[in-house]
Amino acid sequence: MSRFVKLSSLLVLALLVSACGFHLRQSVALPPSMQRIHLTVNNGGDLQRNLARALRNAGISIEDVGGPGVAELAVPQASFSTDTLSISGGARVTEYSVHYRVRFGVTAASGKVLLPPQDIQMSREYSYDATNTIGNDAQVEEIQRSLVDDMVQSILFRLQAAARRADAAAAGTP
């Protein structure tokens, strides 16, 4: 009987997950004109590494230099900032907000601008504990890693949307 209950529970769980619209994240689908990309990220860092990895996982070739037949993904600005959200009665900061702002643009291999320079801003809030400064630093670093991961996905979604729009324009549909 317990085997039947386990199997039934697993089946119900699978049905619930499929019914809620959950889908595994798929890699980005870009047109042939964007299969070779030169990636330029100001200050490099995690954003450049994670974006390059995501593009490679999607089958995109990352080129060391731009040129004919190579699309250009330029990220001239990627910066974190922090704001104070609340202060306790003892004049101590109790909550912060970490902001991540990225400006990027994309030019197709043909030289046509696919995405004009645009900004994406994301933020996360966290509580600050003045008695645990080491834990707070680790918390901020984890928030920043999370923001970088989310930013990579956002950029990829925008690339895919621009590619679809370009394909629709080439096909003559509005």
Backbone as a printed PyTorch tensor [residue, N CA C, xyz], in Angstrom:
tensor([[[  0.8260,  -1.2030,   0.0000],
         [  0.0000,   0.0000,   0.0000],
         [  0.8600,   1.2530,   0.0000]],

        [[  1.9750,   1.2240,   0.7280],
         [  2.8140,   2.4190,   0.7990],
         [  3.4400,   2.7300,  -0.5620]],

        [[  3.7140,   1.7020,  -1.3510],
         [  4.2620,   1.9130,  -2.6890],
         [  3.2230,   2.6120,  -3.5760]],

        [[  1.9770,   2.2090,  -3.4480],
         [  0.8910,   2.8270,  -4.2000],
         [  0.7250,   4.2940,  -3.8010]],

        [[  0.8300,   4.5940,  -2.5240],
         [  0.6920,   5.9620,  -2.0280],
         [  1.8240,   6.8270,  -2.5600]],

        [[  3.0410,   6.3020,  -2.5400],
         [  4.1940,   7.0570,  -3.0520],
         [  4.0370,   7.3370,  -4.5470]],

        [[  3.6370,   6.3290,  -5.2910],
         [  3.4670,   6.4910,  -6.7300],
         [  2.3380,   7.4800,  -7.0370]],

        [[  1.2560,   7.3840,  -6.2840],
         [  0.1370,   8.3120,  -6.4700],
         [  0.5480,   9.7360,  -6.1330]],

        [[  1.2890,   9.8950,  -5.0510],
         [  1.7590,  11.2290,  -4.6530],
         [  2.6660,  11.8270,  -5.7150]],

        [[  3.5450,  11.0130,  -6.2480],
         [  4.4520,  11.4820,  -7.2880],
         [  3.6780,  11.8810,  -8.5380]],

        [[  2.6810,  11.1100,  -8.8950],
         [  1.8630,  11.4190, -10.0630],
         [  1.0880,  12.7210,  -9.8570]],

        [[  0.5110,  12.8960,  -8.6790],
         [ -0.2320,  14.1290,  -8.3750],
         [  0.7080,  15.3280,  -8.4140]],

        [[  1.8880,  15.1890,  -7.8400],
         [  2.8710,  16.2780,  -7.8540],
         [  3.2700,  16.6380,  -9.2870]],

        [[  3.4910,  15.6450, -10.1150],
         [  3.8470,  15.9000, -11.5240],
         [  2.7200,  16.6120, -12.2500]],

        [[  1.4930,  16.2320, -11.9800],
         [  0.3550,  16.9020, -12.6090],
         [  0.2240,  18.3430, -12.1420]],

        [[  0.4470,  18.5820, -10.8590],
         [  0.3640,  19.9450, -10.3340],
         [  1.4330,  20.8450, -10.9360]],

        [[  2.6450,  20.3390, -11.0370],
         [  3.7390,  21.1350, -11.6000],
         [  3.4750,  21.4440, -13.0650]],

        [[  2.9970,  20.4770, -13.8100],
         [  2.7300,  20.7270, -15.2340],
         [  1.5270,  21.6360, -15.4260]],

        [[  0.5760,  21.5870, -14.5340],
         [ -0.6200,  22.4130, -14.6600],
         [ -0.3720,  23.8710, -14.3090]],

        [[  0.6580,  24.1440, -13.5210],
         [  0.9030,  25.5270, -13.1020],
         [  1.6720,  26.3270, -14.1510]],

        [[  2.0700,  25.6870, -15.2380],
         [  2.7870,  26.4060, -16.2850],
         [  4.2880,  26.3860, -16.1130]],

        [[  4.7970,  25.6170, -15.1750],
         [  6.2290,  25.5450, -14.9460],
         [  6.9290,  24.9050, -16.1320]],

        [[  7.9870,  25.5510, -16.5980],
         [  8.8150,  24.9960, -17.6680],
         [ 10.2670,  25.2260, -17.2960]],

        [[ 11.1140,  24.2890, -17.6220],
         [ 12.5380,  24.4910, -17.4030],
         [ 13.0190,  25.6160, -18.2850]],

        [[ 13.9650,  26.3900, -17.7770],
         [ 14.5030,  27.5090, -18.5470],
         [ 15.2670,  26.9540, -19.7390]],

        [[ 14.9520,  27.4690, -20.9010],
         [ 15.6110,  27.0180, -22.1130],
         [ 16.6800,  28.0280, -22.5090]],

        [[ 17.6180,  27.5830, -23.3450],
         [ 18.6500,  28.5020, -23.8000],
         [ 18.0420,  29.4570, -24.8250]],

        [[ 18.6880,  30.5820, -24.9830],
         [ 18.2020,  31.6290, -25.8710],
         [ 18.3710,  31.1950, -27.3290]],

        [[ 17.3970,  31.5290, -28.1650],
         [ 17.4520,  31.2100, -29.5940],
         [ 17.6970,  32.5050, -30.3520]],

        [[ 18.8680,  32.6280, -30.9640],
         [ 19.2250,  33.8310, -31.7040],
         [ 19.3550,  33.5050, -33.1910]],

        [[ 19.1140,  34.4950, -34.0540],
         [ 19.1810,  34.2600, -35.4990],
         [ 20.6250,  34.0430, -35.9630]],

        [[ 20.7900,  33.5720, -37.1850],
         [ 22.1430,  33.3360, -37.7130],
         [ 23.0300,  34.5820, -37.6830]],

        [[ 22.4360,  35.7660, -37.8330],
         [ 23.2460,  36.9830, -37.8240],
         [ 23.8420,  37.2780, -36.4490]],

        [[ 23.3960,  36.5500, -35.4320],
         [ 23.9320,  36.7550, -34.0870],
         [ 24.6150,  35.4970, -33.5490]],

        [[ 24.9990,  34.5940, -34.4180],
         [ 25.6490,  33.3690, -33.9660],
         [ 27.1010,  33.5910, -33.5710]],

        [[ 27.6530,  34.7090, -34.0090],
         [ 29.0090,  35.1130, -33.6160],
         [ 28.8880,  36.4950, -32.9860]],

        [[ 29.2740,  36.6040, -31.7250],
         [ 29.1210,  37.8610, -30.9920],
         [ 30.4410,  38.2680, -30.3590]],

        [[ 30.7330,  39.5570, -30.4940],
         [ 31.8470,  40.1540, -29.7540],
         [ 31.2290,  40.8160, -28.5300]],

        [[ 31.6610,  40.3960, -27.3630],
         [ 31.0930,  40.8650, -26.0960],
         [ 32.0660,  41.8210, -25.4290]],

        [[ 31.5870,  43.0280, -25.1480],
         [ 32.3990,  44.0340, -24.4620],
         [ 31.6420,  44.4830, -23.2250]],

        [[ 32.2200,  44.2190, -22.0560],
         [ 31.5920,  44.6180, -20.7970],
         [ 32.5660,  45.4970, -20.0370]],

        [[ 32.1320,  46.7240, -19.7190],
         [ 32.9640,  47.6390, -18.9440],
         [ 33.2730,  47.0090, -17.5860]],

        [[ 34.5000,  46.9660, -17.2140],
         [ 34.9850,  46.3820, -15.9580],
         [ 34.8640,  44.8610, -15.9080]],

        [[ 34.4330,  44.2130, -16.9730],
         [ 34.3920,  42.7490, -17.0280],
         [ 33.6650,  42.1450, -15.8450]],

        [[ 34.3580,  41.2970, -15.1230],
         [ 33.8180,  40.7160, -13.9040],
         [ 32.8110,  39.6110, -14.1310]],

        [[ 31.9750,  39.4180, -13.1070],
         [ 31.0040,  38.3230, -13.1210],
         [ 29.9930,  38.4500, -14.2490]],

        [[ 29.5690,  39.6640, -14.5510],
         [ 28.5830,  39.8420, -15.6190],
         [ 29.1450,  39.3390, -16.9450]],

        [[ 30.3740,  39.6930, -17.2650],
         [ 30.9780,  39.2540, -18.5240],
         [ 31.1360,  37.7330, -18.5460]],

        [[ 31.6410,  37.1600, -17.4570],
         [ 31.8300,  35.7060, -17.4090],
         [ 30.4950,  34.9660, -17.5470]],

        [[ 29.4950,  35.3920, -16.7790],
         [ 28.2090,  34.7020, -16.7950],
         [ 27.4700,  34.8900, -18.1190]],

        [[ 27.5660,  36.0840, -18.6910],
         [ 26.9220,  36.3380, -19.9740],
         [ 27.5910,  35.5290, -21.0840]],

        [[ 28.9110,  35.4860, -21.0780],
         [ 29.6390,  34.6910, -22.0790],
         [ 29.2990,  33.2110, -21.9330]],

        [[ 29.2250,  32.7200, -20.6980],
         [ 28.8920,  31.3110, -20.4560],
         [ 27.4820,  31.0020, -20.9680]],

        [[ 26.5280,  31.8830, -20.6750],
         [ 25.1460,  31.6560, -21.1120],
         [ 25.0480,  31.6650, -22.6420]],

        [[ 25.7610,  32.5730, -23.2860],
         [ 25.7450,  32.6220, -24.7500],
         [ 26.3860,  31.3690, -25.3410]],

        [[ 27.5100,  30.9340, -24.7720],
         [ 28.1500,  29.7040, -25.2620],
         [ 27.2220,  28.5030, -25.0880]],

        [[ 26.5290,  28.4460, -23.9360],
         [ 25.5940,  27.3440, -23.7000],
         [ 24.4630,  27.3410, -24.7150]],

        [[ 24.1630,  28.4910, -25.2820],
         [ 23.1230,  28.5990, -26.3100],
         [ 23.6830,  28.3410, -27.7070]],

        [[ 24.9630,  27.9940, -27.8000],
         [ 25.5620,  27.6890, -29.0940],
         [ 26.1180,  28.9010, -29.8150]],

        [[ 26.2300,  30.0230, -29.1300],
         [ 26.7590,  31.2500, -29.7220],
         [ 28.2740,  31.2540, -29.5680]],

        [[ 28.9560,  31.6690, -30.6120],
         [ 30.4130,  31.7730, -30.5800],
         [ 30.7990,  33.1700, -30.0920]],

        [[ 31.6060,  33.2240, -29.0390],
         [ 32.0820,  34.5000, -28.5040],
         [ 33.4140,  34.8050, -29.1700]],

        [[ 33.4630,  35.9120, -29.9020],
         [ 34.6600,  36.3030, -30.6400],
         [ 35.5060,  37.2790, -29.8200]],

        [[ 36.8270,  37.1740, -29.9600],
         [ 37.7390,  38.0660, -29.2350],
         [ 37.7290,  39.4870, -29.7860]],

        [[ 37.4960,  39.6060, -31.0910],
         [ 37.4630,  40.9300, -31.7190],
         [ 36.2420,  41.0190, -32.6260]],

        [[ 35.7350,  42.2390, -32.7780],
         [ 34.6050,  42.4660, -33.6730],
         [ 35.0870,  42.5540, -35.1060]],

        [[ 34.1430,  42.6080, -36.0070],
         [ 34.4850,  42.7330, -37.4200],
         [ 33.3310,  42.2960, -38.2780]],

        [[ 33.5750,  42.1480, -39.5730],
         [ 32.5110,  41.7390, -40.4900],
         [ 31.9360,  40.3790, -40.0890]],

        [[ 30.6250,  40.2910, -40.0900],
         [ 29.9630,  39.0380, -39.7640],
         [ 29.8650,  38.7460, -38.2760]],

        [[ 30.2710,  39.7180, -37.4460],
         [ 30.2480,  39.5160, -36.0000],
         [ 29.3400,  40.5680, -35.3640]],

        [[ 28.3350,  40.1040, -34.6360],
         [ 27.4460,  41.0190, -33.9210],
         [ 28.1860,  41.5990, -32.7190]],

        [[ 27.7320,  42.7380, -32.2500],
         [ 28.3850,  43.4240, -31.1300],
         [ 27.3950,  43.5950, -29.9850]],

        [[ 27.7350,  43.0390, -28.8320],
         [ 26.9630,  43.2390, -27.6120],
         [ 27.8470,  44.0590, -26.6800]],

        [[ 27.4790,  45.3270, -26.5160],
         [ 28.2930,  46.2490, -25.7200],
         [ 27.5630,  46.6030, -24.4280]],

        [[ 28.2960,  46.4790, -23.3190],
         [ 27.7790,  46.8310, -21.9970],
         [ 28.7190,  47.8920, -21.4290]],

        [[ 28.4740,  49.1760, -21.7420],
         [ 29.3780,  50.2240, -21.2830],
         [ 29.2370,  50.5580, -19.7960]],

        [[ 28.1210,  50.1460, -19.1910],
         [ 27.9400,  50.4420, -17.7740],
         [ 27.2990,  49.2660, -17.0630]],

        [[ 27.8960,  48.8850, -15.9460],
         [ 27.3470,  47.8670, -15.0580],
         [ 27.8230,  48.2330, -13.6610]],

        [[ 26.9060,  48.7150, -12.8200],
         [ 27.3380,  49.1910, -11.5050],
         [ 26.3230,  48.8720, -10.4150]],

        [[ 26.8660,  48.6370,  -9.2230],
         [ 26.0660,  48.4120,  -8.0310],
         [ 26.0370,  49.6890,  -7.2180]],

        [[ 24.9360,  49.9060,  -6.5060],
         [ 24.8540,  50.9940,  -5.5370],
         [ 23.9840,  50.5120,  -4.3820]],

        [[ 24.0880,  51.2060,  -3.2660],
         [ 23.3430,  50.8280,  -2.0690],
         [ 22.6290,  52.0470,  -1.5080]],

        [[ 21.3870,  51.8560,  -1.0930],
         [ 20.6090,  52.9180,  -0.4530],
         [ 20.1550,  52.4560,   0.9200]],

        [[ 20.0510,  53.3880,   1.8290],
         [ 19.4990,  53.1130,   3.1470],
         [ 17.9810,  53.1590,   3.0480]],

        [[ 17.3200,  52.1290,   3.5780],
         [ 15.8600,  52.0880,   3.5390],
         [ 15.2250,  52.5080,   4.8540]],

        [[ 15.8120,  52.0470,   5.9670],
         [ 15.2290,  52.4160,   7.2580],
         [ 16.3090,  52.5190,   8.3290]],

        [[ 15.9990,  53.3290,   9.3260],
         [ 16.9140,  53.5700,  10.4410],
         [ 16.1370,  53.3100,  11.7280]],

        [[ 16.7940,  52.6400,  12.6780],
         [ 16.1320,  52.3260,  13.9400],
         [ 16.0420,  53.5630,  14.8280]],

        [[ 15.3560,  53.4180,  15.9490],
         [ 15.2300,  54.5210,  16.8960],
         [ 16.5730,  54.9490,  17.4630]],

        [[ 17.5520,  54.0660,  17.4580],
         [ 18.8920,  54.3770,  17.9550],
         [ 19.7920,  54.9410,  16.8710]],

        [[ 19.2220,  55.4100,  15.8000],
         [ 19.9480,  55.9980,  14.6710],
         [ 20.8990,  55.0040,  14.0080]],

        [[ 20.5030,  53.7310,  13.9820],
         [ 21.2900,  52.7030,  13.2980],
         [ 20.5210,  52.2340,  12.0660]],

        [[ 21.2550,  52.0090,  11.0100],
         [ 20.6460,  51.5210,   9.7710],
         [ 20.1800,  50.0840,  10.0010]],

        [[ 18.9410,  49.8000,   9.6210],
         [ 18.4040,  48.4490,   9.7910],
         [ 18.0690,  47.7700,   8.4650]],

        [[ 17.8990,  48.5450,   7.4050],
         [ 17.6090,  47.9550,   6.0970],
         [ 18.3200,  48.7320,   4.9910]],

        [[ 18.8120,  47.9610,   4.0320],
         [ 19.4550,  48.5330,   2.8560],
         [ 18.7770,  47.9960,   1.6060]],

        [[ 19.0480,  48.6520,   0.5080],
         [ 18.6300,  48.1880,  -0.7990],
         [ 19.8590,  48.2020,  -1.7050]],

        [[ 20.1120,  47.0750,  -2.3640],
         [ 21.2260,  46.9730,  -3.3100],
         [ 20.6400,  47.1050,  -4.7110]],

        [[ 21.1630,  48.0420,  -5.4870],
         [ 20.6950,  48.2960,  -6.8540],
         [ 21.7680,  47.8770,  -7.8510]],

        [[ 21.3220,  47.3370,  -8.9710],
         [ 22.2390,  46.9640, -10.0480],
         [ 21.6960,  47.5800, -11.3300]],

        [[ 22.5050,  48.3940, -11.9520],
         [ 22.1110,  49.0890, -13.1780],
         [ 23.0620,  48.6950, -14.2940]],

        [[ 22.4910,  48.2690, -15.4010],
         [ 23.2800,  47.8660, -16.5630],
         [ 22.7350,  48.5890, -17.7850]],

        [[ 23.6340,  49.1210, -18.5800],
         [ 23.2900,  49.7580, -19.8530],
         [ 23.9490,  48.9140, -20.9370]],

        [[ 23.1650,  48.5460, -21.9500],
         [ 23.7220,  47.7310, -23.0300],
         [ 23.0040,  48.0210, -24.3340]],

        [[ 23.6410,  47.6200, -25.4190],
         [ 23.0800,  47.7500, -26.7470],
         [ 23.6220,  46.6470, -27.6340]],

        [[ 22.9060,  46.3540, -28.7100],
         [ 23.3040,  45.2650, -29.6070],
         [ 23.2390,  45.7320, -31.0480]],

        [[ 24.3100,  45.4410, -31.7750],
         [ 24.3780,  45.7060, -33.2050],
         [ 24.5530,  44.3590, -33.9120]],

        [[ 23.7360,  44.0980, -34.9120],
         [ 23.8120,  42.8390, -35.6540],
         [ 25.0860,  42.7880, -36.4850]],

        [[ 25.3790,  41.6160, -36.9900],
         [ 26.5660,  41.4270, -37.8280],
         [ 26.5060,  42.3060, -39.0780]],

        [[ 25.3130,  42.6440, -39.5220],
         [ 25.1440,  43.4850, -40.7120],
         [ 25.4000,  44.9670, -40.4160]],

        [[ 25.5460,  45.3120, -39.1390],
         [ 25.7460,  46.7030, -38.7540],
         [ 24.4580,  47.3880, -38.3230]],

        [[ 23.3260,  46.7020, -38.4920],
         [ 22.0320,  47.2520, -38.1050],
         [ 21.8800,  47.1850, -36.5770]],

        [[ 21.3670,  48.2670, -35.9910],
         [ 21.1530,  48.2950, -34.5450],
         [ 19.9180,  47.4570, -34.2180]],

        [[ 20.1360,  46.3780, -33.4690],
         [ 19.0210,  45.5250, -33.0640],
         [ 18.3750,  46.0340, -31.7820]],

        [[ 19.2010,  46.4420, -30.8510],
         [ 18.7230,  47.0220, -29.5990],
         [ 19.5080,  48.2990, -29.3450]],

        [[ 18.8450,  49.4380, -29.3850],
         [ 19.5640,  50.6740, -29.0590],
         [ 19.9660,  50.6330, -27.5800]],

        [[ 20.9380,  51.4320, -27.1870],
         [ 21.3510,  51.4190, -25.7790],
         [ 20.1540,  51.6050, -24.8510]],

        [[ 20.0670,  50.7230, -23.8700],
         [ 18.9610,  50.7610, -22.9170],
         [ 19.4480,  50.3510, -21.5370]],

        [[ 18.6980,  50.7660, -20.5300],
         [ 19.0550,  50.4730, -19.1460],
         [ 18.1370,  49.4030, -18.5790]],

        [[ 18.7260,  48.5590, -17.7480],
         [ 17.9610,  47.6250, -16.9280],
         [ 18.3900,  47.8840, -15.4940]],

        [[ 17.4200,  48.0330, -14.6170],
         [ 17.7140,  48.2480, -13.2060],
         [ 17.0070,  47.1840, -12.3890]],

        [[ 17.7370,  46.6140, -11.4570],
         [ 17.1940,  45.6090, -10.5510],
         [ 17.6370,  45.9620,  -9.1480]],

        [[ 16.8670,  45.5160,  -8.1650],
         [ 17.2630,  45.7890,  -6.7820],
         [ 16.7730,  44.6860,  -5.8620]],

        [[ 17.4320,  44.5750,  -4.7360],
         [ 17.0550,  43.6550,  -3.6690],
         [ 17.2040,  44.4020,  -2.3500]],

        [[ 16.3370,  44.0930,  -1.4230],
         [ 16.3940,  44.7020,  -0.0980],
         [ 16.8770,  43.6630,   0.9060]],

        [[ 17.5610,  44.1320,   1.9540],
         [ 17.9880,  43.2160,   3.0030],
         [ 18.0820,  43.9510,   4.3370]],

        [[ 17.9290,  43.1720,   5.3880],
         [ 18.0340,  43.7150,   6.7480],
         [ 19.4840,  43.6930,   7.1840]],

        [[ 19.8760,  44.7400,   7.8830],
         [ 21.2500,  44.8890,   8.3380],
         [ 21.3170,  44.6400,   9.8380]],

        [[ 22.2550,  43.8010,  10.2340],
         [ 22.4620,  43.5100,  11.6520],
         [ 23.8280,  44.0510,  12.0430]],

        [[ 23.8500,  45.1110,  12.8450],
         [ 25.0960,  45.7690,  13.2320],
         [ 25.9920,  44.8620,  14.0640]],

        [[ 25.4440,  43.7970,  14.6480],
         [ 26.2590,  42.8900,  15.4670],
         [ 26.8880,  41.7740,  14.6410]],

        [[ 26.5600,  41.6910,  13.3670],
         [ 27.0570,  40.6020,  12.5250],
         [ 27.5880,  41.1570,  11.2060]],

        [[ 28.6550,  41.9190,  11.2680],
         [ 29.1630,  42.5720,  10.0570],
         [ 29.7160,  41.5900,   9.0400]],

        [[ 30.2780,  40.4810,   9.4860],
         [ 30.8090,  39.4900,   8.5480],
         [ 29.6580,  38.8510,   7.7760]],

        [[ 28.5960,  38.4970,   8.4730],
         [ 27.4310,  37.9150,   7.8100],
         [ 26.7870,  38.8930,   6.8500]],

        [[ 26.8170,  40.1620,   7.1840],
         [ 26.2310,  41.1770,   6.3050],
         [ 27.0000,  41.2860,   5.0020]],

        [[ 28.3180,  41.2480,   5.0760],
         [ 29.1290,  41.3040,   3.8540],
         [ 28.8310,  40.1080,   2.9470]],

        [[ 28.7150,  38.9330,   3.5580],
         [ 28.4020,  37.7330,   2.7810],
         [ 27.0060,  37.8440,   2.1640]],

        [[ 26.0810,  38.4390,   2.9000],
         [ 24.7240,  38.6140,   2.3940],
         [ 24.7140,  39.5550,   1.1910]],

        [[ 25.4630,  40.6380,   1.2630],
         [ 25.5380,  41.5830,   0.1440],
         [ 26.1750,  40.9120,  -1.0710]],

        [[ 27.2330,  40.1400,  -0.8660],
         [ 27.8780,  39.4370,  -1.9780],
         [ 26.9160,  38.4550,  -2.6370]],

        [[ 26.1360,  37.7520,  -1.8440],
         [ 25.1660,  36.8080,  -2.4000],
         [ 24.0650,  37.5450,  -3.1660]],

        [[ 23.6310,  38.6680,  -2.6470],
         [ 22.6290,  39.4790,  -3.3460],
         [ 23.1880,  39.9640,  -4.6820]],

        [[ 24.4420,  40.3960,  -4.6910],
         [ 25.0600,  40.8550,  -5.9300],
         [ 25.1810,  39.7210,  -6.9390]],

        [[ 25.5650,  38.5190,  -6.4810],
         [ 25.6310,  37.3630,  -7.3910],
         [ 24.2540,  37.0530,  -7.9730]],

        [[ 23.2310,  37.1280,  -7.1300],
         [ 21.8700,  36.8780,  -7.5830],
         [ 21.4400,  37.9200,  -8.6160]],

        [[ 21.7760,  39.1780,  -8.3720],
         [ 21.4250,  40.2440,  -9.3160],
         [ 22.1380,  40.0490, -10.6500]],

        [[ 23.3990,  39.6330, -10.6240],
         [ 24.1390,  39.3830, -11.8660],
         [ 23.4710,  38.2500, -12.6480]],

        [[ 23.1100,  37.1660, -11.9620],
         [ 22.4410,  36.0480, -12.6360],
         [ 21.1190,  36.4870, -13.2610]],

        [[ 20.3390,  37.2550, -12.5070],
         [ 19.0650,  37.7450, -13.0380],
         [ 19.2770,  38.7030, -14.2050]],

        [[ 20.3290,  39.5080, -14.1360],
         [ 20.6270,  40.4480, -15.2120],
         [ 20.9960,  39.7020, -16.4870]],

        [[ 21.7790,  38.6530, -16.3670],
         [ 22.1490,  37.8510, -17.5380],
         [ 20.8890,  37.3140, -18.2040]],

        [[ 19.9650,  36.7730, -17.4210],
         [ 18.7320,  36.2440, -17.9840],
         [ 17.9060,  37.3470, -18.6450]],

        [[ 17.8550,  38.5030, -18.0240],
         [ 17.0990,  39.6190, -18.5950],
         [ 17.6900,  40.0590, -19.9310]],

        [[ 19.0080,  40.1480, -20.0080],
         [ 19.6690,  40.5290, -21.2590],
         [ 19.3910,  39.4730, -22.3370]],

        [[ 19.4770,  38.2000, -21.9650],
         [ 19.2220,  37.1360, -22.9370],
         [ 17.7800,  37.1740, -23.4470]],

        [[ 16.8250,  37.4340, -22.5470],
         [ 15.4300,  37.5330, -22.9750],
         [ 15.2500,  38.6940, -23.9390]],

        [[ 15.9160,  39.8030, -23.6760],
         [ 15.8020,  40.9600, -24.5740],
         [ 16.4680,  40.6800, -25.9150]],

        [[ 17.5810,  39.9600, -25.9040],
         [ 18.2270,  39.5660, -27.1620],
         [ 17.2950,  38.6870, -27.9830]],

        [[ 16.6640,  37.7360, -27.3230],
         [ 15.7620,  36.8330, -28.0210],
         [ 14.5590,  37.5910, -28.5780]],

        [[ 14.0120,  38.5220, -27.8050],
         [ 12.8730,  39.3210, -28.2850],
         [ 13.2820,  40.1770, -29.4810]],

        [[ 14.4770,  40.7580, -29.4330],
         [ 14.9550,  41.5690, -30.5580],
         [ 15.1590,  40.7030, -31.7910]],

        [[ 15.6410,  39.4900, -31.5880],
         [ 15.8390,  38.5740, -32.7130],
         [ 14.5020,  38.2060, -33.3470]],

        [[ 13.5010,  37.9520, -32.5130],
         [ 12.1710,  37.6290, -33.0440],
         [ 11.5820,  38.8060, -33.8040]],

        [[ 11.7670,  39.9970, -33.2650],
         [ 11.2590,  41.2030, -33.9160],
         [ 11.9470,  41.3980, -35.2690]],

        [[ 13.2540,  41.1690, -35.3280],
         [ 14.0020,  41.3060, -36.5820],
         [ 13.5460,  40.2640, -37.5890]],

        [[ 13.3090,  39.0270, -37.1100],
         [ 12.8310,  37.9630, -38.0030],
         [ 11.4430,  38.3050, -38.5530]],

        [[ 10.5720,  38.8390, -37.6940],
         [  9.2160,  39.1990, -38.1310],
         [  9.2710,  40.3440, -39.1390]],

        [[ 10.1510,  41.3050, -38.9200],
         [ 10.2850,  42.4130, -39.8590],
         [ 10.8130,  41.9230, -41.2040]],

        [[ 11.7500,  40.9770, -41.1750],
         [ 12.2930,  40.4350, -42.4150],
         [ 11.2450,  39.6270, -43.1690]],

        [[ 10.3420,  38.9970, -42.4400],
         [  9.2940,  38.2090, -43.0700],
         [  8.1320,  39.0720, -43.5410]],

        [[  8.1380,  40.3440, -43.1080],
         [  7.0930,  41.2620, -43.5540],
         [  5.8520,  41.2780, -42.6940]],

        [[  5.8950,  40.6450, -41.5110],
         [  4.7480,  40.6830, -40.6050],
         [  4.9650,  41.7730, -39.5640]],

        [[  3.9060,  42.4460, -39.1520],
         [  4.0470,  43.5550, -38.2010],
         [  4.3910,  43.0900, -36.8120]]])
